[in-house]
C-alpha cells in the first residue's frame, strides 16, 4: 500500500490583498479543504475523490476565487472554469465560461465520467450539468461585495485559482483546478484552469500537477504537462521538473506557482509570485499550511 | 539561411467519404493550400504567415471541415475552433465555438497579436474579431448540402480538422489548426484544435505540430506538446517522437494523425487512421500530396 499524500493551493500572488486580520481566515479555509481531501485518502478512498472534495471545499468558501468567491469579469458577470484528471486512466473533464454551476469541479468530473467529451463550454456545459443532477445557482450566488469593489476600483487582480493534487493508497494520482479567472477579464476569455496540460495534468507514470498564475503563460508553456514530461523523459525529480517549469514561466514574464505530487508521494509547491496560499499532508502525515 | 519546409493536413480517417470521383478535387484543394503557404516561405516570409495562408485556403474550400465546409453540430449549428502558435516567441492564440467568423485561424492570430489572452470563446471571440476588422458571415455561409445530409443520416463523422506547420528561412517554426469539429457534436464541445499543447504546438527548440483525429484523446495526451517534449527531453528524432505519440494515442483507443516539422526541416506526417489528407514541400523542394 502506498502512503497517501495531498497538496492544495488557493491562488498565487495574493499577498497584497491579505491583511493580517484575514490571514487566520485564509489559513482556516485552506485547512478545512486540506482535511476534506485527506479524510478521503485516509479512509482508503480514491485520489480522484480526494481532489474533488478539496476543490469543492475551496469553491464553497467565499474567500477563494473559485465557485462562490469568483471574481467579476469586465462585464460584471462571473465566468468560471474547472478541470479534473485521473492519472490512472488519463481520463479528463473540464468546463469553461460557466455562470450558473455551483461547483464547476463537479461539472468537470461529470463531463469526464458521463460524456464522450473532455471540455464543454458556456450554456451547453450548464445544461449538461443540470441534466446530470448538479446544483445550478442564480448569478447572485457569486456576488460578493469585496470582489465587486475590486472590479469597480480597477484593483489589479490576484491569480486566485484553487486546485488540488493527490496520491491514494492504490498509487493512483489525480489533479483538479477551479477558478473565477481574473478581475476584469474579457468575457469569453478562457485561461489555463480548464485546459488539460496547462493548468491541470495527472499521469501515474510521473506526477499530478495543478497550477495557478498568469494563465496565458501556463497555456503557452503547457506547464502541467511540461512537469510530467520532464520527469518521464528527462528523469528529473519532481522538485527539479517543477523548478524548471517555473523558470521557463519567469523567462516569459509570467508569475505563479503550482502544487504537484509524484507517485512516491513527494510533494512540490514552488512559486515565483510574492506568495501562494498552499497546504499539504505529506506521505509521513506531516501538515504544512502557508501563505508566504 | 535555413531551407524552408511546410506540411499541411486536411483531416484523418476520411477515406470512406472520398469516392474516386472526388479524389482529384481533394488533391487539388490540398495542392492549392500547400502552394499558398509555400509561396510565402519561398519569398522569405515568416512561417507564421505561411501556416496562416495555408489554413485560410483550406478554410475557404468547402471540401474541408473547417471554415466554409464546417460540419453541423447536433443542434444543426456550426461551431468552429482554431489556434495558431509562433515557435520563436511561444506566443499563441485561439478561438473556440465561434459561429460567425469566416476564417477562424485569422481570429486566432488576432487573439495572439492583439489581445492579452490566448483563448477566447463564443460570442466574445466574434465581437473581438469584428473589432479587429475580420470578416463575419451569416450562418448560411457555412451551409453545405452534403454536410447537412451527413447530420440527418447520422453518418459517422470523419475527423476533418485542417492544419499546417512550417519552417522559414530564419529558422522559425509555426503551427496552426482549424476545424468544424465532428458531425453531430454537442454544442459547446471544444476539441483539441483550439487547445495549445493538444492540437497545436510550436517551439523553435524542437518542432511544430498540428494534429487531427479523436480530439478528446489528443487533449488527454497533450499530443502536440508531447511530441515537442520527447524531442527536447529525450533526444528523440522527430519521426520517433511523432510515432511514439501516435502509439500512445492508439493505446487510448484513439485514431488520427499529425503533421510536424523540426528546426532542420525534417517533416513527419504519421497517422493510424485509414488515411490522412496531407501534403508537404520538404527542404529539398520535393512535393508530396497524398490521401491514403
Coordinates of C-alpha atoms in Angstrom, one line a residue:
Chain A
X1 CA 0.0 0.0 0.0
X2 CA 1.2 3.5 -0.9
X3 CA 1.1 6.1 1.8
X4 CA -1.3 8.8 0.7
X5 CA -0.4 12.5 0.2
X6 CA -2.3 15.6 -0.9
X7 CA -1.4 19.2 -1.7
X8 CA -3.7 22.1 -2.4
X9 CA -3.5 25.7 -3.4
X10 CA -5.7 28.7 -3.1
X11 CA -4.0 31.1 -5.5
X12 CA -0.7 32.8 -6.1
X13 CA 0.4 36.4 -5.8
X14 CA -2.5 37.3 -3.5
X15 CA -0.4 38.6 -0.7
X16 CA -1.2 42.3 -1.0
X17 CA -4.8 41.6 -0.5
X18 CA -4.5 39.6 2.6
X19 CA -4.4 41.9 5.6
X20 CA -3.2 40.4 8.8
X21 CA -6.7 40.3 10.2
X22 CA -7.7 37.9 7.4
X23 CA -4.7 35.7 7.5
X24 CA -6.4 33.4 10.0
X25 CA -9.5 33.0 7.9
X26 CA -7.4 32.0 4.9
X27 CA -5.4 29.5 6.9
X28 CA -8.6 28.1 8.3
X29 CA -10.1 27.8 4.8
X30 CA -7.1 26.1 3.5
X31 CA -7.0 23.7 6.4
X32 CA -10.7 22.8 6.0
X33 CA -10.2 22.0 2.3
X34 CA -7.0 20.1 3.0
X35 CA -8.6 17.9 5.7
X36 CA -11.7 17.3 3.5
X37 CA -9.4 15.9 0.8
X38 CA -7.1 14.0 3.2
X39 CA -10.0 12.3 5.0
X40 CA -10.9 10.6 1.8
X41 CA -7.4 9.3 1.4
X42 CA -7.1 8.2 5.0
X43 CA -10.2 6.0 4.6
X44 CA -8.7 4.4 1.5
X45 CA -10.7 6.5 -1.0
X46 CA -9.5 7.4 -4.4
X47 CA -7.3 10.4 -5.2
X48 CA -10.0 11.5 -7.7
X49 CA -12.5 11.8 -4.8
X50 CA -9.9 13.5 -2.6
X51 CA -9.1 16.3 -5.1
X52 CA -12.8 16.7 -5.8
X53 CA -13.6 17.1 -2.1
X54 CA -10.8 19.6 -1.5
X55 CA -11.7 21.7 -4.5
X56 CA -15.4 21.7 -3.6
X57 CA -14.5 23.0 -0.2
X58 CA -12.4 25.8 -1.7
X59 CA -15.2 26.6 -4.2
X60 CA -17.7 26.9 -1.4
X61 CA -15.5 29.3 0.6
X62 CA -16.1 32.9 -0.5
X63 CA -12.5 33.8 0.4
X64 CA -11.2 31.9 -2.6
X65 CA -11.5 32.9 -6.3
X66 CA -13.4 29.9 -7.5
X67 CA -17.1 28.9 -7.2
X68 CA -18.8 31.1 -4.6
X69 CA -16.0 33.7 -4.4
X70 CA -15.3 34.0 -8.1
X71 CA -14.1 37.4 -9.3
X72 CA -16.1 39.6 -11.7
X73 CA -15.4 39.9 -15.4
X74 CA -15.2 43.3 -17.1
X75 CA -18.9 42.9 -18.0
X76 CA -19.7 42.5 -14.3
X77 CA -20.5 38.8 -14.7
X78 CA -18.9 35.6 -13.4
X79 CA -17.4 33.0 -15.7
X80 CA -16.0 30.0 -14.0
X81 CA -13.6 27.3 -15.3
X82 CA -12.6 24.0 -13.9
X83 CA -10.9 20.7 -14.8
X84 CA -10.0 17.3 -13.4
X85 CA -7.8 14.5 -14.5
X86 CA -7.4 10.8 -13.4
X87 CA -3.7 9.8 -13.6
X88 CA -4.5 6.1 -13.8
X89 CA -6.7 6.2 -17.0
X90 CA -5.7 9.6 -18.3
X91 CA -9.4 10.4 -18.4
X92 CA -10.2 14.1 -18.0
X93 CA -13.1 16.5 -17.9
X94 CA -13.4 20.3 -17.9
X95 CA -15.9 23.1 -18.1
X96 CA -15.2 26.7 -19.3
X97 CA -17.1 30.0 -19.1
X98 CA -19.9 28.7 -17.0
X99 CA -22.0 31.2 -14.9
X100 CA -24.6 29.1 -13.2
X101 CA -22.9 26.0 -11.9
X102 CA -22.4 26.0 -8.1
X103 CA -19.4 23.7 -8.2
X104 CA -17.6 23.7 -11.5
X105 CA -15.3 20.9 -10.5
X106 CA -18.2 18.6 -10.1
X107 CA -19.3 19.5 -13.6
X108 CA -15.8 18.9 -14.9
X109 CA -16.0 15.5 -13.2
X110 CA -19.4 14.7 -14.8
X111 CA -18.0 15.7 -18.2
X112 CA -15.2 13.2 -17.6
X113 CA -17.4 10.4 -16.4
X114 CA -20.7 10.9 -18.2
X115 CA -19.9 12.4 -21.6
X116 CA -17.7 11.4 -24.5
X117 CA -16.1 14.8 -24.3
X118 CA -13.3 16.4 -22.3
X119 CA -14.2 20.1 -22.5
X120 CA -17.7 21.7 -22.6
X121 CA -18.2 25.5 -22.6
X122 CA -20.9 28.0 -21.7
X123 CA -24.6 27.3 -21.7
X124 CA -24.1 23.8 -23.1
X125 CA -22.0 22.9 -20.1
X126 CA -24.6 24.3 -17.8
X127 CA -27.3 22.3 -19.5
X128 CA -25.2 19.2 -19.3
X129 CA -24.6 19.8 -15.5
X130 CA -28.3 20.2 -15.0
X131 CA -29.1 17.0 -16.8
X132 CA -26.6 15.3 -14.5
X133 CA -28.3 16.5 -11.4
X134 CA -25.7 19.1 -10.4
X135 CA -26.8 22.2 -8.5
X136 CA -27.3 25.3 -10.6
X137 CA -27.5 28.7 -8.9
X138 CA -28.6 32.3 -9.8
X139 CA -25.9 34.8 -10.6
X140 CA -26.5 36.4 -7.2
X141 CA -24.9 33.4 -5.6
X142 CA -21.5 34.5 -6.9
X143 CA -22.0 38.1 -5.7
X144 CA -19.5 39.2 -3.0
X145 CA -19.2 42.9 -2.1
X146 CA -15.5 42.8 -1.9
X147 CA -15.0 41.3 -5.4
X148 CA -17.3 43.9 -6.9
X149 CA -15.3 46.6 -5.2
X150 CA -12.2 45.1 -6.8
X151 CA -13.8 45.4 -10.2
X152 CA -15.1 49.0 -9.7
X153 CA -11.9 50.3 -8.2
X154 CA -9.9 48.6 -11.0
X155 CA -7.8 46.7 -8.5
X156 CA -5.2 44.6 -10.1
X157 CA -6.4 41.0 -9.7
X158 CA -4.7 38.3 -7.8
X159 CA -4.3 35.0 -9.6
X160 CA -6.8 33.3 -7.5
X161 CA -7.1 29.9 -8.8
X162 CA -7.7 26.9 -6.5
X163 CA -6.5 23.4 -7.0
X164 CA -5.5 20.0 -5.5
X165 CA -3.4 17.0 -6.3
X166 CA -3.4 13.7 -4.5
X167 CA -1.9 10.2 -4.3
X168 CA -4.0 7.5 -2.9
X169 CA -3.2 4.1 -1.2
X170 CA -3.6 2.3 -4.6
X171 CA -0.8 4.5 -6.0
X172 CA -3.2 6.5 -8.3
X173 CA -2.7 10.2 -8.9
X174 CA -5.3 12.8 -9.6
X175 CA -5.4 16.6 -10.1
X176 CA -8.2 19.3 -10.2
X177 CA -8.2 23.0 -10.7
X178 CA -11.0 25.6 -10.5
X179 CA -11.2 29.4 -10.9
X180 CA -13.2 32.5 -11.5
X181 CA -10.4 33.9 -13.7
X182 CA -9.0 37.4 -13.0
X183 CA -10.9 40.5 -12.1
X184 CA -11.9 42.5 -15.2
X185 CA -11.1 39.7 -17.6
X186 CA -12.8 39.8 -21.0
X187 CA -16.0 37.7 -21.1
X188 CA -15.3 34.6 -23.1
X189 CA -11.6 34.6 -22.1
X190 CA -10.6 31.0 -21.1
X191 CA -7.4 30.6 -19.0
X192 CA -5.3 27.6 -18.2
X193 CA -7.5 26.2 -15.4
X194 CA -9.8 24.2 -17.8
X195 CA -7.0 23.3 -20.2
X196 CA -5.7 19.8 -19.7
X197 CA -1.9 20.1 -20.0
X198 CA -1.8 23.7 -19.0
X199 CA -3.5 24.2 -15.6
X200 CA -4.1 20.5 -14.8
X201 CA -2.4 17.2 -15.6
X202 CA -2.1 13.8 -13.9
X203 CA -0.3 10.7 -15.1
X204 CA 0.5 7.7 -12.9
X205 CA 3.8 7.4 -14.8
X206 CA 5.0 10.7 -13.4
X207 CA 3.0 13.1 -11.3
X208 CA -0.1 15.2 -10.8
X209 CA 0.0 19.0 -11.2
X210 CA -2.4 21.9 -10.6
X211 CA -1.2 25.4 -11.4
X212 CA -2.1 29.0 -10.5
X213 CA -0.9 32.2 -12.0
X214 CA -0.8 34.1 -15.3
X215 CA -2.9 31.6 -17.2
X216 CA -1.9 32.7 -20.7
X217 CA 1.8 31.8 -20.0
X218 CA 0.7 28.5 -18.4
X219 CA -1.1 27.6 -21.7
X220 CA 1.8 28.7 -23.9
X221 CA 4.2 26.5 -21.9
X222 CA 1.8 23.7 -21.3
X223 CA 3.1 23.9 -17.8
X224 CA 1.3 21.0 -16.1
X225 CA 2.3 18.5 -18.9
X226 CA 5.8 20.0 -19.1
X227 CA 6.4 19.0 -15.4
X228 CA 5.2 15.4 -16.2
X229 CA 7.2 15.2 -19.4
X230 CA 10.4 16.3 -17.8
X231 CA 10.0 13.6 -15.1
X232 CA 9.1 11.0 -17.6
X233 CA 11.6 11.8 -20.4
X234 CA 14.5 13.5 -18.7
X235 CA 14.4 11.6 -15.5
X236 CA 14.1 14.8 -13.4
X237 CA 13.0 14.6 -9.8
X238 CA 9.6 16.3 -9.2
X239 CA 11.3 19.2 -7.5
X240 CA 13.7 19.8 -10.4
X241 CA 11.0 19.4 -13.0
X242 CA 8.7 21.8 -11.2
X243 CA 11.5 24.3 -10.6
X244 CA 12.5 24.2 -14.3
X245 CA 8.9 24.8 -15.4
X246 CA 8.7 27.9 -13.2
X247 CA 12.0 29.1 -14.5
X248 CA 10.6 28.9 -18.0
X249 CA 7.5 30.8 -16.8
X250 CA 9.6 33.5 -15.4
X251 CA 11.5 33.9 -18.7
X252 CA 8.2 34.5 -20.4
X253 CA 7.5 37.2 -17.9
X254 CA 4.9 35.1 -16.1
X255 CA 4.3 34.6 -12.4
X256 CA 2.5 32.0 -10.4
X257 CA 3.1 28.6 -8.9
X258 CA 1.9 25.1 -8.7
X259 CA 1.3 22.1 -6.4
X260 CA 2.4 18.7 -7.5
X261 CA 2.8 15.2 -6.1
X262 CA 4.6 12.2 -7.7
X263 CA 3.8 8.5 -7.5
X264 CA 6.1 8.1 -4.5
X265 CA 4.3 10.8 -2.5
X266 CA 6.9 13.5 -2.9
X267 CA 5.3 16.9 -2.8
X268 CA 6.4 20.2 -4.5
X269 CA 4.7 23.6 -4.0
X270 CA 7.0 26.1 -5.8
X271 CA 6.0 29.6 -6.8
X272 CA 7.7 32.7 -8.2
X273 CA 5.0 35.1 -7.1
X274 CA 5.0 37.0 -3.8
X275 CA 3.3 34.2 -2.1
X276 CA 1.0 31.3 -2.7
X277 CA -1.8 30.0 -0.5
X278 CA -0.9 26.4 -0.1
X279 CA -1.2 23.4 2.2
X280 CA -0.3 19.7 2.1
X281 CA -0.2 16.5 4.0
X282 CA 2.9 14.5 3.1
X283 CA 3.2 10.8 3.0
X284 CA 4.6 11.0 6.5
X285 CA 1.4 12.6 7.7
X286 CA 3.0 15.9 8.4
X287 CA 1.0 19.1 7.7
X288 CA 2.0 22.4 6.1
X289 CA -0.4 25.3 5.7
X290 CA 1.2 28.5 4.5
X291 CA 0.6 31.8 2.8
X292 CA 4.1 33.4 2.2
Chain B
X1 CA 19.8 30.6 -44.2
X2 CA 17.6 27.7 -43.4
X3 CA 15.8 25.9 -46.3
X4 CA 12.1 26.3 -45.8
X5 CA 9.6 23.5 -45.4
X6 CA 5.9 23.1 -45.0
X7 CA 3.4 20.4 -44.3
X8 CA -0.4 20.5 -44.2
X9 CA -3.3 18.2 -43.4
X10 CA -6.9 18.2 -44.4
X11 CA -8.2 15.6 -41.9
X12 CA -7.7 12.0 -41.0
X13 CA -9.9 8.9 -41.3
X14 CA -11.9 10.4 -44.1
X15 CA -11.3 7.8 -46.7
X16 CA -14.7 6.2 -46.7
X17 CA -16.2 9.5 -47.8
X18 CA -13.9 10.2 -50.6
X19 CA -15.2 8.5 -53.7
X20 CA -12.8 8.2 -56.6
X21 CA -14.6 11.0 -58.5
X22 CA -13.7 13.4 -55.7
X23 CA -10.2 12.3 -55.2
X24 CA -9.0 14.8 -57.8
X25 CA -10.8 17.7 -56.1
X26 CA -9.3 16.9 -52.7
X27 CA -5.8 16.6 -54.2
X28 CA -6.3 19.9 -56.0
X29 CA -7.5 21.6 -52.8
X30 CA -4.5 20.3 -50.8
X31 CA -2.2 21.5 -53.5
X32 CA -3.7 24.9 -53.6
X33 CA -3.3 25.3 -49.8
X34 CA 0.2 23.9 -49.9
X35 CA 1.4 26.3 -52.6
X36 CA -0.3 29.2 -50.9
X37 CA 1.8 28.5 -47.8
X38 CA 5.0 27.6 -49.6
X39 CA 4.9 30.8 -51.7
X40 CA 5.2 32.8 -48.5
X41 CA 8.3 30.8 -47.4
X42 CA 9.9 31.0 -50.9
X43 CA 9.8 34.8 -50.8
X44 CA 11.5 34.8 -47.4
X45 CA 8.3 35.3 -45.5
X46 CA 7.6 34.1 -41.9
X47 CA 6.4 30.6 -41.0
X48 CA 3.6 32.3 -39.1
X49 CA 2.4 33.9 -42.4
X50 CA 2.8 30.6 -44.3
X51 CA 0.7 28.5 -42.0
X52 CA -1.9 31.3 -41.9
X53 CA -2.1 31.3 -45.7
X54 CA -2.3 27.6 -46.0
X55 CA -5.0 27.2 -43.3
X56 CA -7.1 30.1 -44.8
X57 CA -7.0 28.3 -48.2
X58 CA -8.3 25.1 -46.5
X59 CA -10.9 27.1 -44.5
X60 CA -12.2 28.7 -47.8
X61 CA -12.5 25.4 -49.6
X62 CA -15.9 23.7 -48.9
X63 CA -14.3 20.3 -49.2
X64 CA -12.6 20.5 -45.9
X65 CA -14.1 20.5 -42.4
X66 CA -13.0 24.0 -41.3
X67 CA -14.3 27.4 -42.1
X68 CA -16.7 27.3 -45.1
X69 CA -17.0 23.5 -45.1
X70 CA -17.5 23.0 -41.3
X71 CA -19.8 20.1 -40.3
X72 CA -23.0 20.5 -38.3
X73 CA -23.4 20.1 -34.6
X74 CA -26.2 18.1 -33.1
X75 CA -28.2 21.3 -32.9
X76 CA -27.8 21.9 -36.6
X77 CA -25.4 24.8 -36.0
X78 CA -21.8 25.3 -36.8
X79 CA -19.2 25.9 -34.1
X80 CA -15.7 26.4 -35.3
X81 CA -12.4 26.2 -33.4
X82 CA -8.9 27.3 -34.4
X83 CA -5.4 28.1 -33.0
X84 CA -2.0 29.3 -34.0
X85 CA 1.4 29.3 -32.3
X86 CA 4.7 31.0 -33.0
X87 CA 7.7 28.8 -32.2
X88 CA 10.1 31.7 -31.8
X89 CA 8.3 33.6 -29.0
X90 CA 5.9 30.8 -27.9
X91 CA 3.1 33.3 -28.4
X92 CA -0.2 31.7 -29.2
X93 CA -3.8 32.5 -29.9
X94 CA -7.1 30.5 -30.3
X95 CA -10.8 30.8 -30.7
X96 CA -13.4 28.2 -29.8
X97 CA -17.1 27.7 -30.5
X98 CA -17.4 30.6 -32.9
X99 CA -20.3 30.6 -35.5
X100 CA -19.9 33.8 -37.4
X101 CA -16.2 34.2 -38.2
X102 CA -15.3 33.5 -41.8
X103 CA -11.7 32.5 -41.1
X104 CA -11.2 31.3 -37.5
X105 CA -7.5 31.0 -38.0
X106 CA -7.3 34.8 -38.6
X107 CA -9.2 35.3 -35.4
X108 CA -6.8 33.1 -33.6
X109 CA -4.0 35.1 -34.9
X110 CA -5.6 38.4 -33.9
X111 CA -6.1 37.0 -30.4
X112 CA -2.4 36.2 -30.3
X113 CA -1.2 39.6 -31.7
X114 CA -3.8 42.0 -30.4
X115 CA -5.1 40.7 -27.1
X116 CA -3.5 39.9 -23.8
X117 CA -5.2 36.4 -23.9
X118 CA -4.6 33.1 -25.6
X119 CA -8.1 31.7 -25.9
X120 CA -11.4 33.5 -26.5
X121 CA -14.7 31.6 -26.9
X122 CA -18.1 32.1 -28.4
X123 CA -19.7 35.5 -28.9
X124 CA -16.9 37.3 -27.2
X125 CA -14.5 35.9 -29.7
X126 CA -16.8 37.0 -32.5
X127 CA -17.0 40.5 -31.1
X128 CA -13.2 40.6 -30.8
X129 CA -12.8 39.5 -34.4
X130 CA -15.2 42.2 -35.6
X131 CA -13.4 44.9 -33.6
X132 CA -10.3 43.8 -35.3
X133 CA -11.7 44.1 -38.8
X134 CA -12.2 40.4 -39.6
X135 CA -15.0 39.3 -41.9
X136 CA -18.1 38.0 -40.1
X137 CA -20.6 35.9 -42.1
X138 CA -24.1 34.7 -41.6
X139 CA -24.7 31.1 -40.6
X140 CA -25.8 30.3 -44.2
X141 CA -22.2 30.8 -45.3
X142 CA -21.4 27.5 -43.6
X143 CA -24.3 25.6 -45.1
X144 CA -23.3 22.8 -47.4
X145 CA -25.9 20.3 -48.6
X146 CA -23.6 17.3 -48.2
X147 CA -22.7 18.2 -44.6
X148 CA -26.4 18.6 -43.7
X149 CA -27.1 15.2 -45.2
X150 CA -24.3 13.8 -43.0
X151 CA -26.1 15.1 -39.9
X152 CA -29.5 14.0 -41.0
X153 CA -28.5 10.5 -41.9
X154 CA -26.4 10.2 -38.7
X155 CA -23.3 9.5 -40.8
X156 CA -20.3 8.8 -38.6
X157 CA -18.1 11.8 -39.0
X158 CA -14.6 11.9 -40.3
X159 CA -12.1 13.8 -38.2
X160 CA -11.9 16.6 -40.6
X161 CA -9.5 19.1 -39.0
X162 CA -7.1 21.1 -41.2
X163 CA -3.7 22.3 -40.2
X164 CA -0.3 23.5 -41.2
X165 CA 3.3 23.6 -39.9
X166 CA 6.2 25.4 -41.4
X167 CA 9.9 26.3 -41.0
X168 CA 11.0 29.6 -42.6
X169 CA 14.4 30.8 -43.8
X170 CA 15.1 32.4 -40.5
X171 CA 14.7 29.1 -38.8
X172 CA 11.4 29.9 -37.1
X173 CA 8.7 27.4 -36.7
X174 CA 4.9 27.9 -36.6
X175 CA 1.8 25.8 -36.4
X176 CA -1.9 26.3 -37.0
X177 CA -5.1 24.2 -36.8
X178 CA -8.7 24.8 -37.7
X179 CA -11.9 22.7 -37.5
X180 CA -15.6 22.5 -37.5
X181 CA -15.5 19.6 -35.0
X182 CA -17.3 16.4 -35.8
X183 CA -20.8 15.9 -37.2
X184 CA -23.4 15.8 -34.5
X185 CA -21.1 17.0 -31.8
X186 CA -22.7 18.5 -28.7
X187 CA -22.9 22.3 -28.9
X188 CA -20.3 23.8 -26.6
X189 CA -18.0 20.8 -27.0
X190 CA -14.4 22.1 -27.5
X191 CA -12.0 19.7 -29.1
X192 CA -8.2 19.7 -29.3
X193 CA -7.9 22.1 -32.3
X194 CA -8.0 25.3 -30.2
X195 CA -6.0 23.8 -27.3
X196 CA -2.4 24.8 -27.3
X197 CA -0.4 21.7 -26.4
X198 CA -3.2 19.3 -27.7
X199 CA -3.9 20.1 -31.4
X200 CA -1.3 22.7 -31.9
X201 CA 2.2 23.4 -30.6
X202 CA 5.4 25.1 -31.9
X203 CA 8.7 25.7 -30.2
X204 CA 11.9 26.6 -32.1
X205 CA 13.8 24.4 -29.6
X206 CA 12.1 21.3 -31.0
X207 CA 9.3 21.3 -33.6
X208 CA 5.9 22.5 -34.8
X209 CA 2.9 20.1 -34.7
X210 CA -0.7 20.2 -35.9
X211 CA -3.0 17.2 -35.2
X212 CA -6.2 15.7 -36.5
X213 CA -8.2 12.9 -35.1
X214 CA -10.2 12.0 -32.0
X215 CA -9.8 15.3 -30.3
X216 CA -10.6 14.1 -26.8
X217 CA -7.6 11.7 -26.8
X218 CA -5.4 14.4 -28.2
X219 CA -6.3 16.6 -25.2
X220 CA -5.8 13.8 -22.7
X221 CA -2.3 13.1 -24.1
X222 CA -1.4 16.7 -24.8
X223 CA -0.2 15.2 -28.1
X224 CA 1.3 18.2 -29.8
X225 CA 3.3 19.2 -26.7
X226 CA 4.2 15.5 -26.1
X227 CA 6.0 15.3 -29.5
X228 CA 8.0 18.5 -28.7
X229 CA 8.8 17.3 -25.2
X230 CA 10.1 13.9 -26.4
X231 CA 12.4 15.7 -28.9
X232 CA 13.6 18.2 -26.3
X233 CA 14.0 16.0 -23.2
X234 CA 14.6 12.5 -24.6
X235 CA 16.6 13.5 -27.6
X236 CA 14.2 11.7 -30.0
X237 CA 14.2 12.3 -33.7
X238 CA 11.0 14.0 -35.0
X239 CA 9.9 10.7 -36.6
X240 CA 10.4 8.7 -33.4
X241 CA 8.7 11.3 -31.2
X242 CA 5.7 11.5 -33.5
X243 CA 5.5 7.7 -33.9
X244 CA 5.6 7.3 -30.1
X245 CA 2.8 9.9 -29.6
X246 CA 0.6 8.0 -32.1
X247 CA 1.3 4.8 -30.3
X248 CA 0.1 6.3 -27.1
X249 CA -3.0 7.6 -28.9
X250 CA -3.7 4.0 -30.2
X251 CA -3.4 2.6 -26.7
X252 CA -6.1 5.0 -25.6
X253 CA -8.3 3.7 -28.4
X254 CA -7.9 6.9 -30.4
X255 CA -7.2 7.4 -34.1
X256 CA -5.8 10.3 -36.1
X257 CA -2.6 11.7 -37.3
X258 CA -0.4 14.8 -37.3
X259 CA 1.9 16.8 -39.4
X260 CA 5.2 18.1 -37.9
X261 CA 8.4 19.8 -39.0
X262 CA 11.5 20.3 -36.9
X263 CA 14.0 23.0 -36.9
X264 CA 16.2 21.3 -39.5
X265 CA 13.3 21.0 -41.9
X266 CA 12.6 17.3 -41.3
X267 CA 8.9 16.5 -41.9
X268 CA 6.8 13.8 -40.4
X269 CA 3.1 13.0 -41.3
X270 CA 2.2 9.9 -39.4
X271 CA -1.3 8.6 -38.9
X272 CA -3.0 5.5 -37.5
X273 CA -6.4 6.1 -39.2
X274 CA -7.4 4.7 -42.6
X275 CA -5.8 7.7 -44.3
X276 CA -5.0 11.3 -43.9
X277 CA -5.3 14.1 -46.4
X278 CA -1.8 15.5 -46.4
X279 CA 0.8 17.4 -48.4
X280 CA 4.3 18.8 -47.9
X281 CA 7.2 20.6 -49.5
X282 CA 10.4 19.3 -48.0
X283 CA 13.6 21.4 -47.5
X284 CA 14.8 19.8 -50.8
X285 CA 11.8 21.4 -52.6
X286 CA 10.2 18.0 -53.2
X287 CA 6.4 17.8 -53.1
X288 CA 4.1 15.1 -51.7
X289 CA 0.3 15.3 -51.9
X290 CA -1.5 12.2 -50.7
X291 CA -4.8 10.8 -49.4
X292 CA -4.1 7.2 -48.4

